[in-house]
Coordinates of C-alpha atoms in Angstrom, one line a residue:
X1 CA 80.1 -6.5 84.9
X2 CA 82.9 -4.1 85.9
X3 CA 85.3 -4.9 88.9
X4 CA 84.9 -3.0 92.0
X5 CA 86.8 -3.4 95.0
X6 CA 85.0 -2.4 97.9
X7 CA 87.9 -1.4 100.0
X8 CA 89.5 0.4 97.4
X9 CA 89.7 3.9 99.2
X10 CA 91.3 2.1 102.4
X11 CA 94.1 0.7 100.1
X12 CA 94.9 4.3 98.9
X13 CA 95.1 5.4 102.4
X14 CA 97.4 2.3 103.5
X15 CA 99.4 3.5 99.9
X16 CA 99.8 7.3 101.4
X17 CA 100.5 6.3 104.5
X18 CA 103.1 4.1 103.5
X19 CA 104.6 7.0 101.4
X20 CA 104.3 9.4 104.1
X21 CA 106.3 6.8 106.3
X22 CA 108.9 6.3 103.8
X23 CA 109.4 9.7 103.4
X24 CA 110.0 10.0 107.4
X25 CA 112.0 7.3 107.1
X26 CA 114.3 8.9 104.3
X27 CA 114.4 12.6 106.1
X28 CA 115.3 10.8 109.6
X29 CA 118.5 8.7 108.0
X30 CA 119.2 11.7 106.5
X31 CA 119.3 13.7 109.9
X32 CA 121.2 10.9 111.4
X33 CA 123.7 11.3 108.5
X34 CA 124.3 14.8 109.2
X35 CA 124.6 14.6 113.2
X36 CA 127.2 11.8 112.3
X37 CA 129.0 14.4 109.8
X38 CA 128.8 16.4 112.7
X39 CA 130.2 14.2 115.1
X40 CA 133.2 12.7 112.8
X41 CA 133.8 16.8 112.5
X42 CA 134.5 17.0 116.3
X43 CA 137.1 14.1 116.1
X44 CA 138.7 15.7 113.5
X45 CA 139.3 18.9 114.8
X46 CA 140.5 17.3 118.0
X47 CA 142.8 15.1 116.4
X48 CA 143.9 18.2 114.4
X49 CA 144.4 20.1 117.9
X50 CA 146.2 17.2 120.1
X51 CA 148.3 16.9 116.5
X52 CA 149.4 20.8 117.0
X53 CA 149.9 20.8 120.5
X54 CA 152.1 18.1 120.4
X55 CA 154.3 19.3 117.0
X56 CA 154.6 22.7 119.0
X57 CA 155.1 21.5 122.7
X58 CA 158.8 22.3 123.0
X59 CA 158.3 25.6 121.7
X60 CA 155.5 26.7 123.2
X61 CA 154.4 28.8 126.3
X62 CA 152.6 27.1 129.9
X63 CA 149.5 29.6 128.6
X64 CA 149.3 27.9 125.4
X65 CA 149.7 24.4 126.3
X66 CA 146.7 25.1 129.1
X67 CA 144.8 26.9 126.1
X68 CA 144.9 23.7 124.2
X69 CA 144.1 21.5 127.5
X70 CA 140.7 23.7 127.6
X71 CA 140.1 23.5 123.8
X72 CA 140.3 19.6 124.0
X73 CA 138.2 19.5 126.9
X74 CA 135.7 21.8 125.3
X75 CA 136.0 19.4 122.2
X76 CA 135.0 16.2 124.4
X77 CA 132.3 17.9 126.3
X78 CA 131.2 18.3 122.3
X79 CA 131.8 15.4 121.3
X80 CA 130.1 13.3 124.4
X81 CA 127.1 15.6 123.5
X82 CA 126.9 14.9 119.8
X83 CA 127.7 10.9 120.8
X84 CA 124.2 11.4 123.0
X85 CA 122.5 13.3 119.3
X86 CA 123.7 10.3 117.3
X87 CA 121.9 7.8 119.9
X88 CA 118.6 9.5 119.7
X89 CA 118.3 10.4 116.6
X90 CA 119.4 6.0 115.8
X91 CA 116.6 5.5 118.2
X92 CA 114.7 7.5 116.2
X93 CA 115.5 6.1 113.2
X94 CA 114.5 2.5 114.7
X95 CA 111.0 4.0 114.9
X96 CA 111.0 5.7 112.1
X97 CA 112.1 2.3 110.6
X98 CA 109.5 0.0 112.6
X99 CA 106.7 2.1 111.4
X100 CA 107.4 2.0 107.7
X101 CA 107.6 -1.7 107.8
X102 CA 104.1 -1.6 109.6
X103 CA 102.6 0.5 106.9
X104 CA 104.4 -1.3 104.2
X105 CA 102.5 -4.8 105.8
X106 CA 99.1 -3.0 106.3
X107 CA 99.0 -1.7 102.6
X108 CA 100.7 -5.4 101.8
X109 CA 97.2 -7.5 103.5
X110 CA 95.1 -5.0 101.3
X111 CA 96.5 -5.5 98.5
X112 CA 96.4 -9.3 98.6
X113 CA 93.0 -8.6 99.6
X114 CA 92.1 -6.8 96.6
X115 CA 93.8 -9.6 94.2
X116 CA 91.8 -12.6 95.8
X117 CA 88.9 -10.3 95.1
X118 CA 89.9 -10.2 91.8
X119 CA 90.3 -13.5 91.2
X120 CA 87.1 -14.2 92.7
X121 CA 85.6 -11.8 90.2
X122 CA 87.1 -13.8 87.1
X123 CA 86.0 -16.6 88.1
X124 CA 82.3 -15.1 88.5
X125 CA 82.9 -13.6 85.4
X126 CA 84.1 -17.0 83.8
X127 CA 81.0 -19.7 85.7
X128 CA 78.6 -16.4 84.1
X129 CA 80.3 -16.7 80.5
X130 CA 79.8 -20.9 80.8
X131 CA 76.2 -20.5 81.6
X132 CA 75.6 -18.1 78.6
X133 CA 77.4 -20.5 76.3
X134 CA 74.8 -22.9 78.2
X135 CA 72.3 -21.2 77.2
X136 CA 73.6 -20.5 74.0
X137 CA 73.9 -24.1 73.1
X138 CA 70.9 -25.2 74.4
X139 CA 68.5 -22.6 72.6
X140 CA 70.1 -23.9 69.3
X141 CA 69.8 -27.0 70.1
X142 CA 65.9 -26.5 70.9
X143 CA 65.5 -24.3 68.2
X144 CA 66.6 -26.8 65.6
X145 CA 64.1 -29.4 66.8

């Protein structure tokens, strides 16, 4: 008598599934890494460019100092922009994240599934075995009368 677990093609779906979601999971935290690159990029350079304007202010021209008062601007317009990006691609990676847990659960219930069947196969297996050895006994036992 050979184990055979009825459900056994759902459990390999749940197992892809749950890969598949992992796999999101892993190339949304990586997006999420590279919009906050991005982002930490922006504060840089704007740090970098308030850092110049300031080390140069006493020698520099009105059309300068209003060329860096545009620049920064047009780095915080960036940089409220790419804070928005960071926010929903988190949000993102929350649902990314909820759904990977749910597959990891679903493919989780299956596979405790499957190992009470199993279980409940040895012991089947095990109450057959005792009867045999019933059997067994009991033939020799008659035989040698």
């Amino acid at each position: 008598m050979k184990f055979n677990f009825k459900l056994e093609r759902v459990l390999n779906y749940k197992r892809t599934v749950e890969d598949l979601k992992k796999n999101q999971y892993g190339f949304v935290k990586q997006k999420l890494n590279r919009e906050e690159n991005k982002l930490d990029g922006f504060m840089e350079r704007k740090k970098a460019i308030i850092n110049e304007k300031d080390s140069s202010i006493v020698k520099t021209k009105v059309g300068n100092l209003v060329m860096y008062n545009n620049y920064i601007k047009d780095i915080n317009r960036r940089i409220e922009e790419q804070k928005k990006v960071v926010a929903q691609v988190q949000e993102e990676l929350e649902k990314s994240k909820e759904e990977m847990i749910n597959a990891v659960k679903e493919k989780k219930i299956f596979e405790k599934l499957k190992e009470n069947k199993y279980e409940e196969y040895l012991y089947q297996v095990k109450k057959e075995e005792e009867k045999l050895n019933d059997t067994i006994v009991n033939f020799k036992i008659s035989t040698r009368q």
